[in-house]
Short mmCIF file of C-alpha atoms in Angstrom, two decimals:
data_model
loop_
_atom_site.label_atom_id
_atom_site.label_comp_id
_atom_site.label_asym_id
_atom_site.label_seq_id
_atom_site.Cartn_x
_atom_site.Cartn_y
_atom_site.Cartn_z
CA UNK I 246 -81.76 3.77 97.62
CA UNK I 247 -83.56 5.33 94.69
CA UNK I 248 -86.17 8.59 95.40
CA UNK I 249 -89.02 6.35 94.57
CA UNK I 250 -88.14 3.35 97.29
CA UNK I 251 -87.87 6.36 100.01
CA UNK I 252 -91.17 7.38 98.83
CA UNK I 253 -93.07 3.76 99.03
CA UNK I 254 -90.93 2.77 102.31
CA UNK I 255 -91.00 6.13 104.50
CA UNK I 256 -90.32 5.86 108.11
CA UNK I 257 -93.74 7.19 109.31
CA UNK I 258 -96.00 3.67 109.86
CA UNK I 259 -98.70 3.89 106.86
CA UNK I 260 -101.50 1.01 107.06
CA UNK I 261 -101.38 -1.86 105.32
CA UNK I 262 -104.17 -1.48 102.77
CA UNK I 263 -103.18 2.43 101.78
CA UNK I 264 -99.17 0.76 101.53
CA UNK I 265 -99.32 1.56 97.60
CA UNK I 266 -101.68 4.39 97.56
CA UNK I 267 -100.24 6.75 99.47
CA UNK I 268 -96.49 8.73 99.42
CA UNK I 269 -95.17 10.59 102.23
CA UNK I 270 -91.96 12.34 101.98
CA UNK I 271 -90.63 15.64 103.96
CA UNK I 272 -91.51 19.33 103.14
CA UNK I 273 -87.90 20.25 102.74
CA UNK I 274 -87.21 17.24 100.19
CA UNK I 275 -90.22 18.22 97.94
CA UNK I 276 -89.04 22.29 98.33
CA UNK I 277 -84.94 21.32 97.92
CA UNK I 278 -86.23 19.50 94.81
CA UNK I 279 -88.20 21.78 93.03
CA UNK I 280 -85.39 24.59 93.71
CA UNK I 281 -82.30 22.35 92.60
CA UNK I 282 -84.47 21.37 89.57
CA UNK I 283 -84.93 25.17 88.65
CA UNK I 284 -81.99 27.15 89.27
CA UNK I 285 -81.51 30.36 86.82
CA UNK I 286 -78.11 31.33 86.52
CA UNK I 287 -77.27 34.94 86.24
CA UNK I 288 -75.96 35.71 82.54
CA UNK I 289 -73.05 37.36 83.70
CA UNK I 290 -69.30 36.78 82.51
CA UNK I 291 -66.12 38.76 83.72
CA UNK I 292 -63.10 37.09 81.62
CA UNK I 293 -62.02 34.16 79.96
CA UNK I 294 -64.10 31.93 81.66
CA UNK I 295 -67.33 33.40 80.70
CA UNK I 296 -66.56 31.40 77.18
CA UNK I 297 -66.17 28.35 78.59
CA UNK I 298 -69.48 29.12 80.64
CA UNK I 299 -71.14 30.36 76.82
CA UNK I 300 -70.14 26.80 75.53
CA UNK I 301 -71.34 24.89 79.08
CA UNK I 302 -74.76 26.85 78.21
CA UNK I 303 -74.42 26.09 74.13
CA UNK I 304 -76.41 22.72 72.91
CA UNK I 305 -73.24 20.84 73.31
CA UNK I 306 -73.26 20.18 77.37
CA UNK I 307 -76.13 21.88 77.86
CA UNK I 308 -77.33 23.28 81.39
CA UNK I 309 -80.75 22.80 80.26
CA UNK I 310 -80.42 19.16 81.63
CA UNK I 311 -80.37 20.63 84.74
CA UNK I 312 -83.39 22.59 84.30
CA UNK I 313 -80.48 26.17 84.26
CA UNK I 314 -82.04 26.77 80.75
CA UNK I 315 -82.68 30.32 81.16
CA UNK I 316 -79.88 32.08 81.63
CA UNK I 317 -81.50 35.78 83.39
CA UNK I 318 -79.86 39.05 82.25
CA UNK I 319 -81.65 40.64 85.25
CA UNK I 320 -80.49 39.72 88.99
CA UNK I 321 -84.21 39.86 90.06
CA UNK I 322 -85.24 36.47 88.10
CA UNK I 323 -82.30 34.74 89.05
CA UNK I 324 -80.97 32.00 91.66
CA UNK I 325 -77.44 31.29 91.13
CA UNK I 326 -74.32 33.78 90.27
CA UNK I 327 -71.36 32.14 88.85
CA UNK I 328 -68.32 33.98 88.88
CA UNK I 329 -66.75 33.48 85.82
CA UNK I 330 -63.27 35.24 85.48
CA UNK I 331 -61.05 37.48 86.92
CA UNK I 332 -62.49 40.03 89.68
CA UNK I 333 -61.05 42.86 89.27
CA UNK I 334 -61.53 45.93 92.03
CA UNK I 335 -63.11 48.35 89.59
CA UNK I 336 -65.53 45.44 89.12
CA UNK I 337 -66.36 44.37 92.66
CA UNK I 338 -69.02 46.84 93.89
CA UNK I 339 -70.98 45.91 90.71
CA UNK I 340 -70.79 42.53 91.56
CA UNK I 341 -71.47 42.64 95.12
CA UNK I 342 -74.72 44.79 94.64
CA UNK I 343 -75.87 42.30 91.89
CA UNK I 344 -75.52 39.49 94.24
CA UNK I 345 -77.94 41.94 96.81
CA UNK I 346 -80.52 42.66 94.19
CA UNK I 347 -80.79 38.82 93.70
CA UNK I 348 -83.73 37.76 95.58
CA UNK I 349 -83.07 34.53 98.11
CA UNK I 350 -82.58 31.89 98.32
CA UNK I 351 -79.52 32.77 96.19
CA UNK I 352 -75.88 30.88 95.83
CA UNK I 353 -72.89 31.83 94.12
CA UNK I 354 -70.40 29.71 92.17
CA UNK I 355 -66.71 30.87 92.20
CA UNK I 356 -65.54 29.43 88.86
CA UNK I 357 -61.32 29.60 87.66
CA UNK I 358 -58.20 30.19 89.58
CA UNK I 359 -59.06 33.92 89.29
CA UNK I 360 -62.33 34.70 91.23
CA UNK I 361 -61.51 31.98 93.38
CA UNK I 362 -57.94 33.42 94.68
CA UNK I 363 -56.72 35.55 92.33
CA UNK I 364 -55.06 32.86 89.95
CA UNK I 365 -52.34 34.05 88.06
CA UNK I 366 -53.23 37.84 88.75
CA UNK I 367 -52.71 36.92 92.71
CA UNK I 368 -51.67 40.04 94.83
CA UNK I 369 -52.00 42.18 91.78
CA UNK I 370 -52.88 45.90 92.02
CA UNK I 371 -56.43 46.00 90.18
CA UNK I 372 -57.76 41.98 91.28
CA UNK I 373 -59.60 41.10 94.38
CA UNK I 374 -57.84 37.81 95.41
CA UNK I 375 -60.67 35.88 95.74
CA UNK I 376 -64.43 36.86 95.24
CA UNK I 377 -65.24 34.95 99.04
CA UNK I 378 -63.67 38.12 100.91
CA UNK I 379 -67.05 39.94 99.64
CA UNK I 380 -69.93 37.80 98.75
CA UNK I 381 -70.39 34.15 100.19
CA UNK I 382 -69.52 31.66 97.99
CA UNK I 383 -71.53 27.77 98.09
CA UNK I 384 -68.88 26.32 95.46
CA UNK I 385 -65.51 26.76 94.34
CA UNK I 386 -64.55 25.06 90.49
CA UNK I 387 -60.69 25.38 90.25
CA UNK I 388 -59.31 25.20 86.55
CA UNK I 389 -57.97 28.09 84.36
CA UNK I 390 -60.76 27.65 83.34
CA UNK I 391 -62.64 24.85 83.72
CA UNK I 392 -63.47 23.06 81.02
CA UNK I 393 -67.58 22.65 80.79
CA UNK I 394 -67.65 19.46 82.24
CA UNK I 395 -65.88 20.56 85.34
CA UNK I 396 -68.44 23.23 85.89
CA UNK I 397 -71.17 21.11 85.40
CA UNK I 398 -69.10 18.97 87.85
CA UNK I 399 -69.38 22.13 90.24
CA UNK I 400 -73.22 22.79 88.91
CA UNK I 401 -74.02 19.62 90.55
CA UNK I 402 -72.14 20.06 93.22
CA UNK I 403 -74.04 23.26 93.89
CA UNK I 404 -77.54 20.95 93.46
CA UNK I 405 -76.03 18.47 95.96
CA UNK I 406 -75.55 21.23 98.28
CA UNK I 407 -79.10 22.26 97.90
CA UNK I 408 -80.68 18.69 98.94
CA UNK I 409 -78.60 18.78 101.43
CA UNK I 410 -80.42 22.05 103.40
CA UNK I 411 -83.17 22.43 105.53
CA UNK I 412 -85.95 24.94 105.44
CA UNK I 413 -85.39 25.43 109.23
CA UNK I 414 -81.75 26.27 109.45
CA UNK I 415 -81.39 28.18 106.37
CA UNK I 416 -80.41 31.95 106.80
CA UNK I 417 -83.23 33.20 104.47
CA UNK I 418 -86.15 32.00 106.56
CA UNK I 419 -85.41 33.41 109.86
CA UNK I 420 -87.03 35.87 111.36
CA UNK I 421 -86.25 39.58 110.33
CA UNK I 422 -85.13 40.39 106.85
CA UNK I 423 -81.59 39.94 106.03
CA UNK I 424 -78.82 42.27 105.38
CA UNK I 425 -77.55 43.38 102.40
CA UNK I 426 -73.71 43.11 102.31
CA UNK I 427 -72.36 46.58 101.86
CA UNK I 428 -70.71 47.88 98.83
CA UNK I 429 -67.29 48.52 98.49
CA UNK I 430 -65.88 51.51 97.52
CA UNK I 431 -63.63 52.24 94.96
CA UNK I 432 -61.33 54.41 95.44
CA UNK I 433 -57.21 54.74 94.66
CA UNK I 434 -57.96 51.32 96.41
CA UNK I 435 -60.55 48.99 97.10
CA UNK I 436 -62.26 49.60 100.33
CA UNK I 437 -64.47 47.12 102.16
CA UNK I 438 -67.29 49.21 104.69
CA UNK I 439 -67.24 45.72 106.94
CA UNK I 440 -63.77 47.05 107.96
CA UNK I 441 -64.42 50.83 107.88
CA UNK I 442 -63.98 50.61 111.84
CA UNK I 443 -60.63 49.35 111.50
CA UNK I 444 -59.25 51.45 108.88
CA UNK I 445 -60.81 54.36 111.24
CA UNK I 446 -58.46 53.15 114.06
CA UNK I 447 -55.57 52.97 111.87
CA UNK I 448 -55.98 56.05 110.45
CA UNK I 449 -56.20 58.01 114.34
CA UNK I 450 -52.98 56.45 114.82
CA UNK I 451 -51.32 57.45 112.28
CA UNK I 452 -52.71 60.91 112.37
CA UNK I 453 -51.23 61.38 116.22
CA UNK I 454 -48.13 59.96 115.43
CA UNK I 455 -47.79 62.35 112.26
CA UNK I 456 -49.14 65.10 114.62
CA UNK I 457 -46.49 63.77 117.83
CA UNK I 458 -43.87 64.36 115.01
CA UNK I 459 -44.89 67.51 114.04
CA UNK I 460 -44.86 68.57 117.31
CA UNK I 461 -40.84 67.21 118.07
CA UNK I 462 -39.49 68.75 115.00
CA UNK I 463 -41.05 72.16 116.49
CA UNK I 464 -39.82 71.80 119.65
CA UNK I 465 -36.30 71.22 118.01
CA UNK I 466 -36.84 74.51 115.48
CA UNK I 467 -37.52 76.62 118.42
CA UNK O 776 -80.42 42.90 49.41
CA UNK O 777 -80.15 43.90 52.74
CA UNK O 778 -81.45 40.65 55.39
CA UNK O 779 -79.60 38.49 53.07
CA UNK O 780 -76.82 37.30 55.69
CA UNK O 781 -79.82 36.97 58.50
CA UNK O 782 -81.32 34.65 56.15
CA UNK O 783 -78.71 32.69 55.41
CA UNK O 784 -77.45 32.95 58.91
CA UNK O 785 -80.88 31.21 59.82
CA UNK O 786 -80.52 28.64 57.22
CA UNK O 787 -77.31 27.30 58.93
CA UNK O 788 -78.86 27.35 62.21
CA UNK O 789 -81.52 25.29 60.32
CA UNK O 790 -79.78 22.86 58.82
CA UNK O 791 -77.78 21.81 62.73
CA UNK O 792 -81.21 21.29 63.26
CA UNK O 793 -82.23 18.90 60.47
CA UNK O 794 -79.28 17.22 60.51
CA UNK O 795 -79.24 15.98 64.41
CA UNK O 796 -82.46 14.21 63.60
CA UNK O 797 -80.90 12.64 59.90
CA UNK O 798 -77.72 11.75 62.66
CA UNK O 799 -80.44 10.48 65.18
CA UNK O 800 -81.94 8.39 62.24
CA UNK O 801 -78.44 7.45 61.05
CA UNK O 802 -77.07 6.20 64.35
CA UNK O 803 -80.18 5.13 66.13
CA UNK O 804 -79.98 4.04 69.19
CA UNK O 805 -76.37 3.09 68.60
CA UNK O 806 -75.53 5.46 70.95
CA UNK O 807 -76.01 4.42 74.14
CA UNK O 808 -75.10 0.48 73.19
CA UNK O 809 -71.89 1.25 71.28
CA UNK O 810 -69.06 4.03 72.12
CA UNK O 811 -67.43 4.33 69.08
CA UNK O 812 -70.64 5.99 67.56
CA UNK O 813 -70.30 7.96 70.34
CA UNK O 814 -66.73 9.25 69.53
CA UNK O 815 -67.94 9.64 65.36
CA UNK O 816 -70.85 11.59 66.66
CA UNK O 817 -68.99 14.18 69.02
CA UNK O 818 -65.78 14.29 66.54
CA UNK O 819 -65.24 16.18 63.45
CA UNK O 820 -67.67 13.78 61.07
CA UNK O 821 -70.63 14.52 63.42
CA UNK O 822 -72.74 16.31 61.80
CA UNK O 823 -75.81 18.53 63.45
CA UNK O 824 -75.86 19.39 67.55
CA UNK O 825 -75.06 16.83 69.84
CA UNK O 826 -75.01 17.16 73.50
CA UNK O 827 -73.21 15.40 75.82
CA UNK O 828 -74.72 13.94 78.45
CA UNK O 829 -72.14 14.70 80.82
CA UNK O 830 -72.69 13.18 84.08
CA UNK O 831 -73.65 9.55 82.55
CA UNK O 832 -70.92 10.09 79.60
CA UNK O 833 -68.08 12.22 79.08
CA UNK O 834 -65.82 13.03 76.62
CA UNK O 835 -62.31 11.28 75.62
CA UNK O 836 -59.49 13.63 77.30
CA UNK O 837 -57.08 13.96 74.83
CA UNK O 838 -53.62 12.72 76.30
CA UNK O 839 -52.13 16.26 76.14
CA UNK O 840 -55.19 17.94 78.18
CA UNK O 841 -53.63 19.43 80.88
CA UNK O 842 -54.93 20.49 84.39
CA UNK O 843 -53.61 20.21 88.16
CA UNK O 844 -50.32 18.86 88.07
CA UNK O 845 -49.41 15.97 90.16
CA UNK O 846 -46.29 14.43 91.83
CA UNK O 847 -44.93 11.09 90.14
CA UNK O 848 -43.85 8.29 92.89
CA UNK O 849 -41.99 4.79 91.75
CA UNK O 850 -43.72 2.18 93.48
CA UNK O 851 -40.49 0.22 95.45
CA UNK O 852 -40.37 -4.24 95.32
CA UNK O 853 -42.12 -4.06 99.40
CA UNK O 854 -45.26 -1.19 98.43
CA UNK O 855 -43.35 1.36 99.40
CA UNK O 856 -42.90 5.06 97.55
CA UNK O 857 -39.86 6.07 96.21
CA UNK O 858 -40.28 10.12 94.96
CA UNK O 859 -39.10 10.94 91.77
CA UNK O 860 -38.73 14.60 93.01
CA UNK O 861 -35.31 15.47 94.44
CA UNK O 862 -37.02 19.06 95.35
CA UNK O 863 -34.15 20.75 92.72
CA UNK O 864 -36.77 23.69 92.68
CA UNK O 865 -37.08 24.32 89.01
CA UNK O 866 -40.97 24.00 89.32
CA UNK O 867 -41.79 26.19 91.52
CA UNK O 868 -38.98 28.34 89.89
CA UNK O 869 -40.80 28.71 86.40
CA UNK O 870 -43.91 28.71 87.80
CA UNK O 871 -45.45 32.01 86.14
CA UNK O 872 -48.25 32.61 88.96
CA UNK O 873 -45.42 30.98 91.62
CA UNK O 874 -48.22 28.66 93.28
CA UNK O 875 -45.70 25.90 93.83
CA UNK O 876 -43.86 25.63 97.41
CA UNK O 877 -41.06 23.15 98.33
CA UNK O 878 -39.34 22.47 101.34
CA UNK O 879 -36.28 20.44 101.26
CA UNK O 880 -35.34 17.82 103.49
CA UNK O 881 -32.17 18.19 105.33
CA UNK O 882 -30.09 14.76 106.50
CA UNK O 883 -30.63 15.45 110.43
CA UNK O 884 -26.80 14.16 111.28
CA UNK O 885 -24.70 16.26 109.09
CA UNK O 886 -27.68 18.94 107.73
CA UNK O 887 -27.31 18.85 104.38
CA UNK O 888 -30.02 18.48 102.22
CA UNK O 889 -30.69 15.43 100.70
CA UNK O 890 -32.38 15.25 97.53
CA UNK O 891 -36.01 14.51 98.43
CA UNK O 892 -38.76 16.91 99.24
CA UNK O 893 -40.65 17.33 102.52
CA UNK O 894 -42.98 19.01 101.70
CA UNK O 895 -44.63 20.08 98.64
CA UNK O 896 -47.58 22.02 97.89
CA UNK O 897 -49.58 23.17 95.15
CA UNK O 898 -52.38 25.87 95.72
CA UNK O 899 -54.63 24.86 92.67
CA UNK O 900 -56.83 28.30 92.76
CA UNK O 901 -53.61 29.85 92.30
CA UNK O 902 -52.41 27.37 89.17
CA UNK O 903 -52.82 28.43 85.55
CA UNK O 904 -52.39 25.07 84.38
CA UNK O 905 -49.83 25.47 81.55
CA UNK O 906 -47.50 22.77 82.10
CA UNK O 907 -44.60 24.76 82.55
CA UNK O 908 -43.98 22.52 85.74
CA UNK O 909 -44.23 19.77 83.81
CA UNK O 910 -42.68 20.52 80.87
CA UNK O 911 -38.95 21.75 82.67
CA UNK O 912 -38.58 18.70 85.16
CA UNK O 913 -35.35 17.42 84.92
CA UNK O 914 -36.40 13.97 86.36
CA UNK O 915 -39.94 14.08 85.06
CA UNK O 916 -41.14 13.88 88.51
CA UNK O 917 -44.08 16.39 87.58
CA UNK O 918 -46.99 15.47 85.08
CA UNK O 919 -50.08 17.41 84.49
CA UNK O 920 -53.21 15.36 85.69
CA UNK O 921 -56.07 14.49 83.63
CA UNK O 922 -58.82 14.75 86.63
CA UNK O 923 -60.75 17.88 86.66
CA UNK O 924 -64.13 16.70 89.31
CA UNK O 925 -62.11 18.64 91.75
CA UNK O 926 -64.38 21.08 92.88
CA UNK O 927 -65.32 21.91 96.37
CA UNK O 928 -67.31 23.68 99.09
CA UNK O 929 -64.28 25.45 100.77
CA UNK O 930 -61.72 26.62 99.43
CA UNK O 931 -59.03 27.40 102.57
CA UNK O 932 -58.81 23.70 103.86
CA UNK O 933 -59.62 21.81 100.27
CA UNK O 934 -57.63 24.12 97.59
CA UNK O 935 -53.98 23.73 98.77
CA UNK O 936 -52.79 20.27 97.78
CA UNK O 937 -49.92 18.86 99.54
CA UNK O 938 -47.29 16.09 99.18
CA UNK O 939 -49.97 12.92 99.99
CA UNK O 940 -52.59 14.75 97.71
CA UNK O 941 -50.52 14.99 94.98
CA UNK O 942 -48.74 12.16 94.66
CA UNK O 943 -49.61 9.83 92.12
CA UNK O 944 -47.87 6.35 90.86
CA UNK O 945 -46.06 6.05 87.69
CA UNK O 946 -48.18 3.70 86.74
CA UNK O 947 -51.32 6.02 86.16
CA UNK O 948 -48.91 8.41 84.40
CA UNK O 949 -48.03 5.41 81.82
CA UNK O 950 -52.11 4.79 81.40
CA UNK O 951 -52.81 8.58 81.18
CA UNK O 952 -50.02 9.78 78.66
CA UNK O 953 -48.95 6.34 76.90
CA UNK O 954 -47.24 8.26 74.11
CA UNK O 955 -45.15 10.63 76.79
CA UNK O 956 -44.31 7.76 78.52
CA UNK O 957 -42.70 5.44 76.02
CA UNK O 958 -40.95 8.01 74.88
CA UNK O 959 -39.52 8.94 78.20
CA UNK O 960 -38.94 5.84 78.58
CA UNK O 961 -36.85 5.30 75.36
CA UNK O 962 -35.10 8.57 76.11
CA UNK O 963 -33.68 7.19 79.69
CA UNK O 964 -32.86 3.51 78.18
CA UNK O 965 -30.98 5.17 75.18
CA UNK O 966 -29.29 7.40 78.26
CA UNK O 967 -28.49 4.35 80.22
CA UNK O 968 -26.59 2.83 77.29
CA UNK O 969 -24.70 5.74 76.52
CA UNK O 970 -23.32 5.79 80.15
CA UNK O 971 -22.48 2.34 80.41
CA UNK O 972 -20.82 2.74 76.92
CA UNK O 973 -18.35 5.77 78.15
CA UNK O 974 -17.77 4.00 81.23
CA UNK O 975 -16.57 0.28 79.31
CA UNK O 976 -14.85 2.67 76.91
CA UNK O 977 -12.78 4.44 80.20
CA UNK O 978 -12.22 1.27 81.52
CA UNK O 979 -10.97 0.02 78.69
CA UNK O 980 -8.28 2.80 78.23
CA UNK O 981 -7.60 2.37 81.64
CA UNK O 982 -6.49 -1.21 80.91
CA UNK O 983 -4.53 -0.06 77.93
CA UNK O 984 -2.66 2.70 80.11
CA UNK O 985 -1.42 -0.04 82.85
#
């Protein structure tokens, strides 16, 4: 069914001489419309993939189509983040405390093997395996890397996700303002605050047991 | 001069621009009736910017374009699949970013393996897609796939491809590489002929010998 026979043949009983004059339709159709039809991606590129997001953007594909014309250097102005290319851990707090300055509603696209799980550089000392353990992510493009049509595959995938929501149930309209996902912290390692209660636990164990064996191998001096 | 190259840099920005609309003029309306000005207008003689409008038309894959590998399956006289993999283990061997795992099959009476797999995966956010796979099978049981609308909303339950997911008939792999195909195919029949050659040639001496 096309959008315009859902707009002249709505549910709700309309009389009979107003049947062509009149359109009703839902609020959350008219709003998921308007914001699929104008989502700003961040201008934002991290490897490889950032080029085949340039040429996805040039005249040739195009996101323009899709009313993504204006690419926003500035998180503040924009609605969707794609990923594009390898996370690395020196590069994760940035990225995490763009995706909080980005006002909501706000989705992320995880595009390549890389910032989806690490791709080739899987397990690797300096890369995050996967850009989902830190910031939420609404679509995942596999491909190293995509070509431009498979992100604009994943771009409308992404739009499709958008009809598909509700005003009601969406996190950003409930009451209370949302949190901001905390930053990581770079250190000799990547560390992720969400877990800072864990590592805190790990780390009392291990200090009795190194204190337990301190106190043995003084014992055994004396 | 200096502003000499942004001049000129301008002018070749301007004449893309001209020459989509003498294209548009050229080709008009052709377009959308006709394919082949389609392929003229995206290849190396178009001239000017043209976009493609991807979702209602897409591009020609070239037969070599490579992305998530996929298992090859001979399709048996009652429907039923016969596997070209005999889970050897080369694949997943080569594999640079190792995103390939294979279990074999062992026979349940004696428990030795037999030469199929039973399970195979592929974790494509892990794949680099450079045909290594592909390009060491022994049996060509391993093609690259030409299908990249692939992605998804999760990731853990969607993103790890096994055995059913990837299998695909030999059939598509003739219509998707013709050229790779044929000559596969040539390559086995010349290999057949070879065999049965040495083996009328051994029976022959074997004659002679008695």
């Amino acid at each position: 069914m096309s959008a315009t026979d859902e707009l002249l043949n709505p549910d709700f009983p309309v009389p009979d001489e107003l049947q062509s004059n009149i359109a009703i339709t839902t609020i959350d159709k008219i709003y998921n419309w308007s914001r699929r039809s104008s989502m700003w991606p961040m201008m934002f590129g991290l490897a490889c993939c950032a080029i085949e997001m340039i040429c996805t953007a040039a005249s040739r594909y195009d996101l323009s189509r899709f009313g993504m014309e204006v690419m926003r250097p500035s998180p503040r102005q924009s609605d969707l983040m794609i990923v594009s290319g390898t996370v690395t851990k020196k590069m994760v707090p940035q990225i995490v405390r763009l995706y909080n300055q980005m006002p909501e509603p706000k989705y992320v696209l995880s595009m390549g093997a890389c910032a989806t799980g690490g791709g080739p550089f899987k397990e690797g000392y300096n890369v995050v395996s996967g850009v989902d353990k830190y910031v939420p992510v609404d679509v995942y493009v596999p491909g190293c890397p995509p070509t431009p049509q498979a992100l604009l595959f994943g771009l409308i995938a992404v739009q499709k996700k958008i009809d598909q929501q509700s005003i009601l149930t969406v996190p950003w309209y409930q009451r209370g303002p949302s949190e901001a996902i905390p930053v990581p912290i770079l250190g000799p390692d990547i560390i992720d605050p969400r877990q800072s209660d864990v590592i805190r636990v790990q780390a009392a164990k291990l200090a009795t047991a190194a204190t337990a064996v301190a106190e043995l191998s003084g014992a055994a001096e004396a | 001069m200096y502003g000499l190259g942004i001049v000129r840099g301008l002018g070749v920005t301007l004449k893309h621009f001209i020459d989509s609309y003498v294209d548009d003029f050229r080709w008009l309306g052709k377009r959308y009736t006709s394919r082949e000005a389609f392929n003229v207008r995206q290849g190396v003689k178009g001239r000017g910017v043209f976009t493609v409008q991807y979702p209602e038309e897409r591009l020609d894959i070239p037969e070599r374009f490579r992305y998530i590998p996929f298992l090859l399956y001979e399709e048996g006289p009652n429907g039923e699949q016969v596997d070209r993999c005999t889970s050897c283990g080369i694949c997943a061997k080569v594999c640079p970013p190792q995103c390939i795992w294979i279990e074999r099959t062992n026979d349940p009476k004696t428990g030795r393996p037999i030469p199929a797999p039973k399970a195979f995966f592929i974790d494509i956010d892990i794949c680099m897609n450079c045909g290594y796979c592909a390009e060491y099978c022994p049996f060509d049981a391993i093609k690259m796939d030409h299908d990249f609308e692939i992605a998804s909303y999760d990731r853990t339950t969607r993103h790890i491809w096994n055995k059913d997911k990837l299998s695909k008939p030999v059939s598509y792999h003739a219509q998707i590489h013709p050229t790779d195909y044929a000559a596969e195919e040539a390559a086995r029949a010349a290999d057949e002929a070879k065999k049965a050659a040495k083996k009328a040639g051994a029976a022959k001496k074997a004659e002679e010998s008695v």
